[in-house]
Tab-separated table of C-alpha atoms in Angstrom:
chain	number	residue	atom	x	y	z
A	250	UNK	CA	19.344	6.361	34.656
A	251	UNK	CA	15.798	7.080	33.893
A	252	UNK	CA	14.472	5.522	30.566
A	253	UNK	CA	12.093	7.280	28.213
A	254	UNK	CA	9.185	5.172	27.614
A	255	UNK	CA	8.604	4.029	24.271
A	256	UNK	CA	5.119	4.957	22.964
A	257	UNK	CA	2.456	2.477	22.289
A	258	UNK	CA	2.335	3.349	18.782
A	259	UNK	CA	5.837	2.238	18.280
A	260	UNK	CA	5.547	-1.108	19.958
A	261	UNK	CA	2.312	-1.842	18.171
A	262	UNK	CA	3.838	-1.484	14.760
A	263	UNK	CA	7.180	-2.562	15.290
A	264	UNK	CA	7.186	-5.843	13.759
A	265	UNK	CA	9.653	-5.634	11.069
A	266	UNK	CA	10.184	-8.314	8.167
A	267	UNK	CA	13.855	-8.524	7.232
A	268	UNK	CA	13.318	-10.024	4.130
A	269	UNK	CA	15.348	-7.973	1.746
A	270	UNK	CA	18.574	-9.150	-0.306
A	271	UNK	CA	21.472	-9.005	2.071
A	272	UNK	CA	23.896	-10.753	-0.564
A	273	UNK	CA	24.158	-7.812	-2.781
A	274	UNK	CA	27.458	-6.044	-2.827
A	275	UNK	CA	27.538	-2.230	-3.532
A	276	UNK	CA	30.712	0.003	-3.234
A	277	UNK	CA	30.333	3.886	-2.781
A	278	UNK	CA	33.214	6.123	-3.448
A	279	UNK	CA	33.183	9.590	-2.078
A	280	UNK	CA	36.123	11.925	-2.891
A	281	UNK	CA	37.221	13.770	0.220
A	282	UNK	CA	37.298	17.616	-0.082
A	283	UNK	CA	37.186	16.966	-3.884
A	284	UNK	CA	37.934	20.437	-5.573
A	285	UNK	CA	40.217	21.414	-2.694
A	286	UNK	CA	42.020	18.063	-2.896
A	287	UNK	CA	42.677	18.592	-6.469
A	288	UNK	CA	43.919	22.220	-6.165
A	289	UNK	CA	46.372	20.804	-3.494
A	290	UNK	CA	47.659	18.144	-5.924
A	291	UNK	CA	48.185	20.531	-8.524
A	292	UNK	CA	49.929	22.960	-6.386
A	293	UNK	CA	52.349	21.765	-3.855
A	294	UNK	CA	52.480	25.147	-2.275
A	295	UNK	CA	48.885	24.541	-1.222
A	296	UNK	CA	49.456	21.213	0.412
A	297	UNK	CA	48.810	20.744	3.995
A	298	UNK	CA	47.431	24.281	4.428
A	299	UNK	CA	43.738	25.371	4.864
A	300	UNK	CA	42.361	26.246	1.538
A	301	UNK	CA	38.894	27.217	0.362
A	302	UNK	CA	37.782	26.920	-3.325
A	303	UNK	CA	35.654	29.901	-4.252
A	304	UNK	CA	33.240	30.647	-7.060
A	305	UNK	CA	34.633	34.198	-7.960
A	306	UNK	CA	37.210	36.541	-6.537
A	307	UNK	CA	35.206	38.473	-3.770
A	308	UNK	CA	35.079	39.018	-0.125
A	309	UNK	CA	31.566	37.462	0.107
A	310	UNK	CA	32.409	34.544	-2.318
A	311	UNK	CA	30.844	31.166	-1.501
A	312	UNK	CA	33.484	28.670	-0.350
A	313	UNK	CA	32.350	25.549	-2.351
A	314	UNK	CA	35.065	23.234	-0.968
A	315	UNK	CA	37.097	23.905	1.869
A	316	UNK	CA	40.141	21.664	2.288
A	317	UNK	CA	40.600	18.881	5.008
A	318	UNK	CA	42.795	21.309	6.864
A	319	UNK	CA	40.326	23.924	6.717
A	320	UNK	CA	37.290	21.805	8.110
A	321	UNK	CA	39.430	21.258	11.320
A	322	UNK	CA	38.815	24.984	12.021
A	323	UNK	CA	34.826	24.467	11.343
A	324	UNK	CA	34.820	25.684	7.727
A	325	UNK	CA	31.873	24.154	5.971
A	326	UNK	CA	30.669	24.009	2.209
A	327	UNK	CA	28.437	26.853	1.424
A	328	UNK	CA	30.059	29.315	3.932
A	329	UNK	CA	31.031	33.013	2.650
A	330	UNK	CA	34.632	33.467	2.637
A	331	UNK	CA	34.208	36.137	5.226
A	332	UNK	CA	32.836	33.629	7.598
A	333	UNK	CA	35.469	31.203	7.044
A	334	UNK	CA	38.100	33.742	7.841
A	335	UNK	CA	36.596	34.401	11.076
A	336	UNK	CA	37.083	30.497	11.910
A	337	UNK	CA	40.502	30.524	10.018
A	338	UNK	CA	42.279	33.639	9.306
A	339	UNK	CA	44.985	31.841	7.430
A	340	UNK	CA	42.559	30.487	4.918
A	341	UNK	CA	43.905	30.582	1.346
A	342	UNK	CA	41.259	31.323	-1.202
A	343	UNK	CA	41.654	29.381	-4.582
A	344	UNK	CA	39.455	30.356	-7.700
A	345	UNK	CA	37.442	27.379	-8.803
A	346	UNK	CA	38.520	25.532	-12.133
A	347	UNK	CA	35.696	23.349	-13.281
A	348	UNK	CA	37.263	21.825	-16.503
A	349	UNK	CA	40.063	20.569	-14.103
A	350	UNK	CA	37.625	18.919	-11.665
A	351	UNK	CA	35.763	17.325	-14.615
A	352	UNK	CA	39.168	15.767	-15.889
A	353	UNK	CA	39.960	14.606	-12.478
A	354	UNK	CA	36.349	12.938	-12.393
A	355	UNK	CA	37.027	11.278	-15.653
A	356	UNK	CA	40.316	9.688	-14.526
A	357	UNK	CA	38.508	8.395	-11.370
A	358	UNK	CA	35.621	6.921	-13.315
A	359	UNK	CA	38.033	5.345	-15.744
A	360	UNK	CA	39.856	3.477	-12.658
A	361	UNK	CA	36.483	2.486	-11.320
A	362	UNK	CA	35.576	0.727	-14.677
A	363	UNK	CA	38.746	-1.348	-14.573
A	364	UNK	CA	36.994	-3.383	-11.727
A	365	UNK	CA	33.452	-3.262	-12.538
A	366	UNK	CA	31.076	-2.395	-15.481
A	367	UNK	CA	28.268	-1.440	-13.388
A	368	UNK	CA	29.518	2.140	-12.476
A	369	UNK	CA	27.009	4.984	-11.755
A	370	UNK	CA	28.474	8.474	-10.982
A	371	UNK	CA	26.138	10.203	-8.593
A	372	UNK	CA	27.874	13.622	-8.659
A	373	UNK	CA	31.110	15.240	-9.740
A	374	UNK	CA	32.883	13.759	-6.492
A	375	UNK	CA	30.814	10.536	-5.902
A	376	UNK	CA	30.079	7.260	-7.625
A	377	UNK	CA	28.577	3.975	-6.798
A	378	UNK	CA	29.533	0.416	-7.978
A	379	UNK	CA	27.333	-2.630	-8.079
A	380	UNK	CA	29.387	-5.747	-7.528
A	381	UNK	CA	26.784	-8.083	-7.033
A	382	UNK	CA	27.369	-10.113	-10.198
A	383	UNK	CA	30.971	-10.091	-9.315
A	384	UNK	CA	30.698	-12.190	-6.271
A	385	UNK	CA	32.238	-15.125	-8.275
A	386	UNK	CA	35.067	-12.905	-9.399
A	387	UNK	CA	36.251	-11.295	-6.409
A	388	UNK	CA	37.104	-13.054	-3.091
A	389	UNK	CA	37.361	-10.107	-0.735
A	390	UNK	CA	35.863	-6.799	-1.505
A	391	UNK	CA	37.692	-4.929	1.033
A	392	UNK	CA	40.914	-5.817	-0.823
A	393	UNK	CA	39.341	-4.594	-3.959
A	394	UNK	CA	38.593	-1.250	-2.216
A	395	UNK	CA	42.328	-0.989	-0.974
A	396	UNK	CA	43.369	-1.719	-4.785
A	397	UNK	CA	41.066	1.132	-5.926
A	398	UNK	CA	42.405	3.486	-3.442
A	399	UNK	CA	46.103	2.597	-4.623
A	400	UNK	CA	45.152	3.011	-8.255
A	401	UNK	CA	43.642	6.506	-7.678
A	402	UNK	CA	46.653	7.451	-5.987
A	403	UNK	CA	48.552	6.731	-9.166
A	404	UNK	CA	46.228	8.290	-11.658
A	405	UNK	CA	44.948	11.246	-9.601
A	406	UNK	CA	47.846	11.692	-7.057
A	407	UNK	CA	48.307	10.973	-3.155
A	408	UNK	CA	46.388	14.331	-2.196
A	409	UNK	CA	43.223	13.226	-3.845
A	410	UNK	CA	41.800	10.960	-1.511
A	411	UNK	CA	38.452	8.983	-1.046
A	412	UNK	CA	36.410	7.266	1.421
A	413	UNK	CA	34.892	4.016	0.480
A	414	UNK	CA	31.657	2.343	1.895
A	415	UNK	CA	30.555	-1.171	1.136
A	416	UNK	CA	27.194	-2.498	1.971
A	417	UNK	CA	24.229	-4.478	0.502
A	418	UNK	CA	22.581	-1.356	-1.032
A	419	UNK	CA	23.636	2.199	-2.273
A	420	UNK	CA	22.244	3.977	0.752
A	421	UNK	CA	23.955	2.062	3.340
A	422	UNK	CA	27.424	1.950	1.308
A	423	UNK	CA	27.065	5.803	1.314
A	424	UNK	CA	26.373	5.987	4.935
A	425	UNK	CA	29.537	3.936	5.458
A	426	UNK	CA	31.613	6.672	3.740
A	427	UNK	CA	30.434	9.355	6.442
A	428	UNK	CA	31.663	7.074	9.230
A	429	UNK	CA	35.292	7.438	8.604
A	430	UNK	CA	36.891	10.473	6.857
A	431	UNK	CA	39.145	11.220	5.344
A	432	UNK	CA	40.513	8.310	3.373
A	433	UNK	CA	38.106	5.808	5.304
A	434	UNK	CA	36.918	2.129	4.384
A	435	UNK	CA	34.090	0.805	6.261
A	436	UNK	CA	31.952	-2.171	5.323
A	437	UNK	CA	28.105	-2.427	6.787
A	438	UNK	CA	26.915	-5.899	7.037
A	439	UNK	CA	23.957	-7.777	8.519
A	440	UNK	CA	26.191	-8.442	11.450
A	441	UNK	CA	27.481	-5.101	12.147
A	442	UNK	CA	24.644	-2.755	11.060
A	443	UNK	CA	23.065	-2.213	14.424
A	444	UNK	CA	26.293	-1.260	16.088
A	445	UNK	CA	26.802	1.260	13.537
A	446	UNK	CA	23.529	2.860	13.840
A	447	UNK	CA	23.450	2.758	17.540
A	448	UNK	CA	26.309	5.265	17.396
A	449	UNK	CA	24.478	7.857	15.203
A	450	UNK	CA	21.973	10.557	15.444
A	451	UNK	CA	18.851	10.498	13.141
A	452	UNK	CA	20.261	13.672	11.413
A	453	UNK	CA	23.346	11.745	10.667
A	454	UNK	CA	21.303	9.887	7.919
A	455	UNK	CA	21.426	11.373	4.596
A	456	UNK	CA	18.049	12.641	3.970
A	457	UNK	CA	16.922	13.228	7.582
A	458	UNK	CA	16.892	16.756	8.225
A	459	UNK	CA	15.235	18.576	11.301
A	460	UNK	CA	11.782	18.402	9.873
A	461	UNK	CA	12.014	14.754	9.334
A	462	UNK	CA	13.692	14.252	12.717
A	463	UNK	CA	10.683	15.884	14.512
A	464	UNK	CA	8.255	13.710	12.625
A	465	UNK	CA	10.149	10.690	13.843
A	466	UNK	CA	10.556	11.914	17.486
A	467	UNK	CA	6.786	12.458	17.415
A	468	UNK	CA	5.896	8.764	16.980
A	469	UNK	CA	8.735	7.559	19.327
A	470	UNK	CA	11.612	6.938	16.890
A	471	UNK	CA	14.539	8.478	18.570
A	472	UNK	CA	17.609	7.157	16.831
A	473	UNK	CA	18.548	5.356	13.442
A	474	UNK	CA	18.544	1.918	15.239
A	475	UNK	CA	14.856	2.366	16.318
A	476	UNK	CA	14.119	3.554	12.618
A	477	UNK	CA	15.703	0.439	11.152
A	478	UNK	CA	13.469	-1.801	13.302
A	479	UNK	CA	10.265	0.190	12.800
A	480	UNK	CA	7.512	-1.519	10.604
A	481	UNK	CA	6.654	-0.007	7.139
A	482	UNK	CA	3.069	0.750	8.575
A	483	UNK	CA	4.682	2.973	11.279
A	484	UNK	CA	7.272	4.661	8.840
A	485	UNK	CA	4.326	5.164	6.354
A	486	UNK	CA	2.513	7.066	9.201
A	487	UNK	CA	5.769	8.874	10.024
A	488	UNK	CA	6.495	9.993	6.574
A	489	UNK	CA	2.975	10.196	4.999
A	490	UNK	CA	3.015	7.483	2.264
A	491	UNK	CA	5.392	5.634	0.233
A	492	UNK	CA	8.391	7.540	1.490
A	493	UNK	CA	8.091	5.412	4.630
A	494	UNK	CA	8.439	2.240	2.715
A	495	UNK	CA	11.662	3.548	0.977
A	496	UNK	CA	13.289	4.219	4.500
A	497	UNK	CA	12.122	0.630	5.658
A	498	UNK	CA	13.967	-0.707	2.575
A	499	UNK	CA	17.137	1.293	2.892
A	500	UNK	CA	17.876	0.347	6.341
A	501	UNK	CA	17.114	-3.462	5.813
A	502	UNK	CA	19.237	-3.810	2.782
A	503	UNK	CA	16.596	-3.205	0.261
A	504	UNK	CA	17.589	-1.148	-3.029
A	505	UNK	CA	15.601	2.048	-3.800
A	506	UNK	CA	18.439	4.577	-4.866
A	507	UNK	CA	20.423	2.702	-7.575
A	508	UNK	CA	18.631	3.647	-10.657
A	509	UNK	CA	19.216	6.116	-13.532
A	510	UNK	CA	16.864	8.777	-13.905
A	511	UNK	CA	16.250	11.245	-16.807
A	512	UNK	CA	16.086	15.055	-16.278
A	513	UNK	CA	13.316	16.426	-14.244
A	514	UNK	CA	14.671	19.838	-14.369
A	515	UNK	CA	17.925	21.977	-15.122
A	516	UNK	CA	19.130	25.147	-13.655
A	517	UNK	CA	21.913	27.678	-14.056
A	518	UNK	CA	22.580	30.457	-11.594
A	519	UNK	CA	25.586	32.685	-10.392
A	520	UNK	CA	26.466	35.031	-7.811
A	521	UNK	CA	27.478	38.377	-9.064
A	522	UNK	CA	30.554	40.292	-8.271
A	523	UNK	CA	30.827	43.720	-7.362
A	524	UNK	CA	31.786	45.168	-10.749
A	525	UNK	CA	28.692	43.020	-12.278
A	526	UNK	CA	26.303	44.377	-9.897
A	527	UNK	CA	27.500	48.164	-11.045
A	528	UNK	CA	26.701	47.396	-14.737
A	529	UNK	CA	23.062	46.801	-15.994
A	530	UNK	CA	24.735	45.586	-19.383
A	531	UNK	CA	26.848	43.055	-17.450
A	532	UNK	CA	23.431	41.716	-15.475
A	533	UNK	CA	21.667	41.539	-18.726
A	534	UNK	CA	24.802	39.679	-20.269
A	535	UNK	CA	24.766	37.364	-17.457
A	536	UNK	CA	20.968	36.468	-18.076
A	537	UNK	CA	22.055	35.514	-21.720
A	538	UNK	CA	24.877	33.554	-20.335
A	539	UNK	CA	22.724	31.727	-18.077
A	540	UNK	CA	20.147	30.942	-20.791
A	541	UNK	CA	22.866	29.973	-23.127
A	542	UNK	CA	24.176	27.497	-20.741
A	543	UNK	CA	20.710	25.905	-20.429
A	544	UNK	CA	20.341	25.846	-24.164
A	545	UNK	CA	23.753	23.795	-24.560
A	546	UNK	CA	22.452	21.368	-22.065
A	547	UNK	CA	19.097	20.827	-23.803
A	548	UNK	CA	20.853	20.424	-27.176
A	549	UNK	CA	23.183	17.835	-25.819
A	550	UNK	CA	20.149	15.846	-24.334
A	551	UNK	CA	17.780	16.547	-27.361
A	552	UNK	CA	14.912	17.993	-25.116
A	553	UNK	CA	12.869	21.123	-25.176
A	554	UNK	CA	11.474	22.817	-22.104
A	555	UNK	CA	7.874	24.088	-21.489
A	556	UNK	CA	8.323	25.910	-18.332
A	557	UNK	CA	10.721	28.576	-17.295
A	558	UNK	CA	11.428	30.162	-13.823
A	559	UNK	CA	13.910	33.186	-13.474
A	560	UNK	CA	14.684	34.424	-9.813
A	561	UNK	CA	16.816	37.349	-8.415
A	562	UNK	CA	18.126	37.563	-4.923
A	563	UNK	CA	19.099	40.712	-3.296
A	564	UNK	CA	21.405	41.504	-0.368
A	565	UNK	CA	18.918	42.563	1.913
A	566	UNK	CA	17.267	39.228	1.782
A	567	UNK	CA	14.286	39.799	-0.627
A	568	UNK	CA	13.895	38.131	-3.813
A	569	UNK	CA	11.829	38.303	-7.106
A	570	UNK	CA	10.672	35.315	-9.096
A	571	UNK	CA	8.780	34.914	-12.296
A	572	UNK	CA	7.464	31.678	-14.087
A	573	UNK	CA	6.639	31.274	-17.748
A	574	UNK	CA	4.747	28.419	-19.151
A	575	UNK	CA	5.653	28.363	-22.786
A	576	UNK	CA	2.951	27.688	-25.410
A	577	UNK	CA	5.634	25.904	-27.557
A	578	UNK	CA	8.360	24.072	-26.115
A	579	UNK	CA	11.822	25.492	-26.596
A	580	UNK	CA	15.485	25.162	-26.268
A	581	UNK	CA	16.524	28.501	-27.687
A	582	UNK	CA	18.661	30.808	-25.261
A	583	UNK	CA	17.306	33.874	-26.896
A	584	UNK	CA	13.725	32.833	-26.624
A	585	UNK	CA	14.284	32.253	-22.956
A	586	UNK	CA	15.657	35.687	-22.501
A	587	UNK	CA	12.807	37.232	-24.387
A	588	UNK	CA	10.089	35.714	-22.138
A	589	UNK	CA	12.110	36.602	-18.895
A	590	UNK	CA	12.487	40.213	-20.397
A	591	UNK	CA	8.965	40.452	-21.071
A	592	UNK	CA	8.104	39.446	-17.327
A	593	UNK	CA	10.479	42.138	-16.134
A	594	UNK	CA	9.194	44.767	-18.277
A	595	UNK	CA	5.804	44.269	-17.037
A	596	UNK	CA	6.723	44.191	-13.469
A	597	UNK	CA	8.933	47.403	-13.834
A	598	UNK	CA	6.262	49.433	-15.711
A	599	UNK	CA	3.726	48.860	-12.707
A	600	UNK	CA	6.229	49.181	-9.846
A	601	UNK	CA	8.350	51.894	-11.341
A	602	UNK	CA	11.683	50.221	-10.119
A	603	UNK	CA	14.361	48.405	-11.858
A	604	UNK	CA	14.932	44.926	-10.899
A	605	UNK	CA	18.386	44.881	-12.120
A	606	UNK	CA	20.058	47.267	-9.656
A	607	UNK	CA	23.483	47.332	-7.506
A	608	UNK	CA	21.785	45.170	-4.898
A	609	UNK	CA	21.338	42.153	-6.924
A	610	UNK	CA	23.367	39.235	-5.281
A	611	UNK	CA	22.363	36.329	-7.260
A	612	UNK	CA	20.507	35.164	-10.494
A	613	UNK	CA	19.148	32.043	-11.367
A	614	UNK	CA	17.356	30.323	-14.497
A	615	UNK	CA	15.584	27.054	-13.966
A	616	UNK	CA	13.691	24.949	-16.778
A	617	UNK	CA	11.384	22.005	-16.489
A	618	UNK	CA	8.691	19.898	-18.075
A	619	UNK	CA	10.625	18.701	-20.887
A	620	UNK	CA	9.748	17.127	-24.170
A	621	UNK	CA	12.087	15.217	-26.379
A	622	UNK	CA	12.784	16.443	-29.902
A	623	UNK	CA	11.219	13.074	-31.159
A	624	UNK	CA	7.943	14.320	-29.665
A	625	UNK	CA	8.207	17.986	-31.082
A	626	UNK	CA	5.106	19.036	-33.199
A	627	UNK	CA	6.250	21.836	-35.596
A	628	UNK	CA	3.853	24.230	-37.430
A	629	UNK	CA	4.045	23.812	-41.392
A	630	UNK	CA	4.195	27.935	-41.428
A	631	UNK	CA	6.898	28.361	-38.660
A	632	UNK	CA	10.499	28.717	-39.184
A	633	UNK	CA	11.461	26.840	-35.945
A	634	UNK	CA	12.528	23.605	-37.560
A	635	UNK	CA	15.241	25.795	-39.409
A	636	UNK	CA	16.303	27.262	-36.181
A	637	UNK	CA	16.460	24.082	-34.262
A	638	UNK	CA	18.598	22.660	-37.187
A	639	UNK	CA	20.824	25.658	-37.285
A	640	UNK	CA	21.266	25.369	-33.408
A	641	UNK	CA	22.256	21.838	-33.628
A	642	UNK	CA	24.814	22.707	-36.366
A	643	UNK	CA	26.195	25.616	-34.331
A	644	UNK	CA	26.867	23.173	-31.366
A	645	UNK	CA	28.411	20.442	-33.596
A	646	UNK	CA	30.888	23.214	-34.804
A	647	UNK	CA	31.496	24.125	-31.278
A	648	UNK	CA	32.255	20.347	-30.355
A	649	UNK	CA	34.788	20.225	-33.345
A	650	UNK	CA	36.551	23.489	-33.139
A	651	UNK	CA	36.104	24.802	-29.392
A	652	UNK	CA	33.032	26.183	-27.524
A	653	UNK	CA	34.014	29.749	-28.601
A	654	UNK	CA	34.600	28.998	-32.180
A	655	UNK	CA	31.197	30.262	-33.233
A	656	UNK	CA	28.706	32.455	-31.659
A	657	UNK	CA	25.524	34.261	-32.467
A	658	UNK	CA	25.627	38.004	-32.534
A	659	UNK	CA	23.529	38.457	-29.303
A	660	UNK	CA	25.990	36.324	-27.531
A	661	UNK	CA	29.176	38.543	-28.291
A	662	UNK	CA	28.579	41.221	-25.789
A	663	UNK	CA	28.628	38.855	-22.882
A	664	UNK	CA	31.674	36.936	-23.538
A	665	UNK	CA	33.635	36.047	-20.436
A	666	UNK	CA	30.813	37.546	-18.148
A	667	UNK	CA	30.192	34.339	-16.669
A	668	UNK	CA	32.907	32.086	-15.607
A	669	UNK	CA	32.498	28.325	-15.984
A	670	UNK	CA	31.106	26.982	-12.652
A	671	UNK	CA	30.671	23.335	-11.084
A	672	UNK	CA	28.276	21.845	-8.696
A	673	UNK	CA	28.009	18.730	-6.633
A	674	UNK	CA	24.658	17.571	-8.318
A	675	UNK	CA	24.257	15.551	-11.439
A	676	UNK	CA	27.002	14.850	-14.003
A	677	UNK	CA	24.694	13.527	-16.449
A	678	UNK	CA	25.864	16.366	-18.845
A	679	UNK	CA	29.321	14.976	-18.793
A	680	UNK	CA	28.466	11.839	-20.417
A	681	UNK	CA	27.424	11.386	-24.056
A	682	UNK	CA	26.433	7.503	-24.265
A	683	UNK	CA	29.538	5.470	-23.248
A	684	UNK	CA	31.892	8.408	-23.824
A	685	UNK	CA	32.735	11.737	-22.175
A	686	UNK	CA	31.453	15.120	-23.342
A	687	UNK	CA	34.538	16.739	-24.550
A	688	UNK	CA	32.745	20.104	-24.721
A	689	UNK	CA	32.772	20.156	-20.928
A	690	UNK	CA	36.291	19.076	-20.549
A	691	UNK	CA	38.016	22.024	-22.353
A	692	UNK	CA	38.879	25.449	-20.740
A	693	UNK	CA	36.573	28.366	-22.077
A	694	UNK	CA	39.125	29.853	-24.524
A	695	UNK	CA	39.441	30.390	-28.372
A	696	UNK	CA	41.353	27.873	-30.307
A	697	UNK	CA	40.120	25.016	-28.034
A	698	UNK	CA	40.587	22.585	-30.819
A	699	UNK	CA	44.300	22.785	-30.663
A	700	UNK	CA	44.364	22.120	-26.678
A	701	UNK	CA	41.849	19.202	-27.242
A	702	UNK	CA	44.529	16.920	-28.203
A	703	UNK	CA	45.984	17.384	-24.768
A	704	UNK	CA	42.679	16.712	-22.993
A	705	UNK	CA	42.465	13.367	-24.935
A	706	UNK	CA	45.537	12.269	-23.419
A	707	UNK	CA	44.201	12.902	-20.163
A	708	UNK	CA	40.822	11.186	-20.792
A	709	UNK	CA	42.055	8.263	-22.745
A	710	UNK	CA	44.027	6.522	-20.115
A	711	UNK	CA	46.076	3.435	-21.120
A	712	UNK	CA	45.151	-0.107	-20.093
A	713	UNK	CA	47.303	-0.932	-16.949
A	714	UNK	CA	48.450	-4.147	-15.706
A	715	UNK	CA	47.440	-3.934	-12.411
A	716	UNK	CA	49.520	-6.827	-11.047
A	717	UNK	CA	52.520	-5.085	-12.461
A	718	UNK	CA	51.647	-1.982	-10.784
A	719	UNK	CA	51.548	-3.432	-7.254
A	720	UNK	CA	55.271	-2.744	-7.287
A	721	UNK	CA	55.557	0.721	-5.665
A	722	UNK	CA	58.693	1.749	-7.849
A	723	UNK	CA	56.936	1.080	-10.906
A	724	UNK	CA	53.663	2.890	-9.829
A	725	UNK	CA	55.748	5.977	-9.062
A	726	UNK	CA	57.450	5.910	-12.608
A	727	UNK	CA	54.145	5.611	-14.245
A	728	UNK	CA	52.644	8.528	-12.180
A	729	UNK	CA	55.749	10.585	-13.226
A	730	UNK	CA	55.300	9.775	-16.944
A	731	UNK	CA	51.632	10.332	-16.781
A	732	UNK	CA	52.074	14.033	-15.490
A	733	UNK	CA	54.654	14.710	-18.037
A	734	UNK	CA	52.341	13.477	-20.620
A	735	UNK	CA	49.384	15.620	-19.032
């Protein structure tokens, strides 16, 4: 068989120095088809059937989580329901329930923290555990991974499965979870890493898409194994700078991904239903809802934004975007709405066309360039200090009595216009210090304070004697009691 000649540039730079820490122990937990699995656990009628969790009840709804059974037909996250139906006519659409998935997330993190204090949630369905300082505590980390799986079955149920990867760094541990799904358990070590990489394509690596693949092929790197053994100099050349250093570290057991970062930006967006598109008032109310959602997040994180972007996507593939740089940082939803409306009015006066029409498919608001409340500079002649204090007081009341217990008059027209939604990205909003944000764990209903006692039962899990719970009958009895309590 003819062999492809390795370019001279590759052989000249391929002098890899494997000097990173191979003794670190990182465990990555990736929940399998998470939202769909939660629905199957809660509803026995959905078990072992192809289901797709959708954002809203419509034929063109986005499937944000196909079940394991649906994936066998080729269904993928992000497909439209109509596309999935072509692949799998028997698909069962299930409307998303974000508070329920957050509740499961809390249960999962509570289990993980029984084994390790250093737990970093990476998304609603992923978490990474740094066991490096526990090397003298545990003898065999594959045994620990199996115990975690067993404990998750008790706390969450047998249909909520996970794949666990073990490796010397977070990236390789995540990569290990992709090797065996569902319900996998793979450990990548210095001894077997080349064997695993030799079976993969470049695009199998998280972060390597077609554009990066093309860059690497250009300089003669054709697979992950060659990427691992390339030098930093060659990778800097391929990626155009420090990103090349990061890839060298990742594939040679160095750690570049296990860090906690603050917010660089926040966004909120929704796909509109047919009924919402037909009403301009509903679309304007949706805009208020999006701004209000971002306001709530900024208040919780004690930040103010200095930049604002609003975008509208239409069914014909066109879009309209506008960007606003704020002279005074703001976290007020009505201010954000005002600035967006000003930009829209300016455009409509010139073009003589309505931006909010029945062709709108999606609306989104993004904010960035944050300043903390400690660094806010107020004018002595402005009432912004009073407004900011009132806003904090309003959310304090919402926290105590439920998110719909108090509202501004401008918000009343848009009640229930925007359903709660959930994404796969950051879950920083779900945490307040060392505790969980109860505001995001309740359903969007009036009188939520009365229901919150039930939520606390779900969040505050009891201390479990894990040795006792190795007995299967005792585990099943505990699971039954937990379901009755919740």
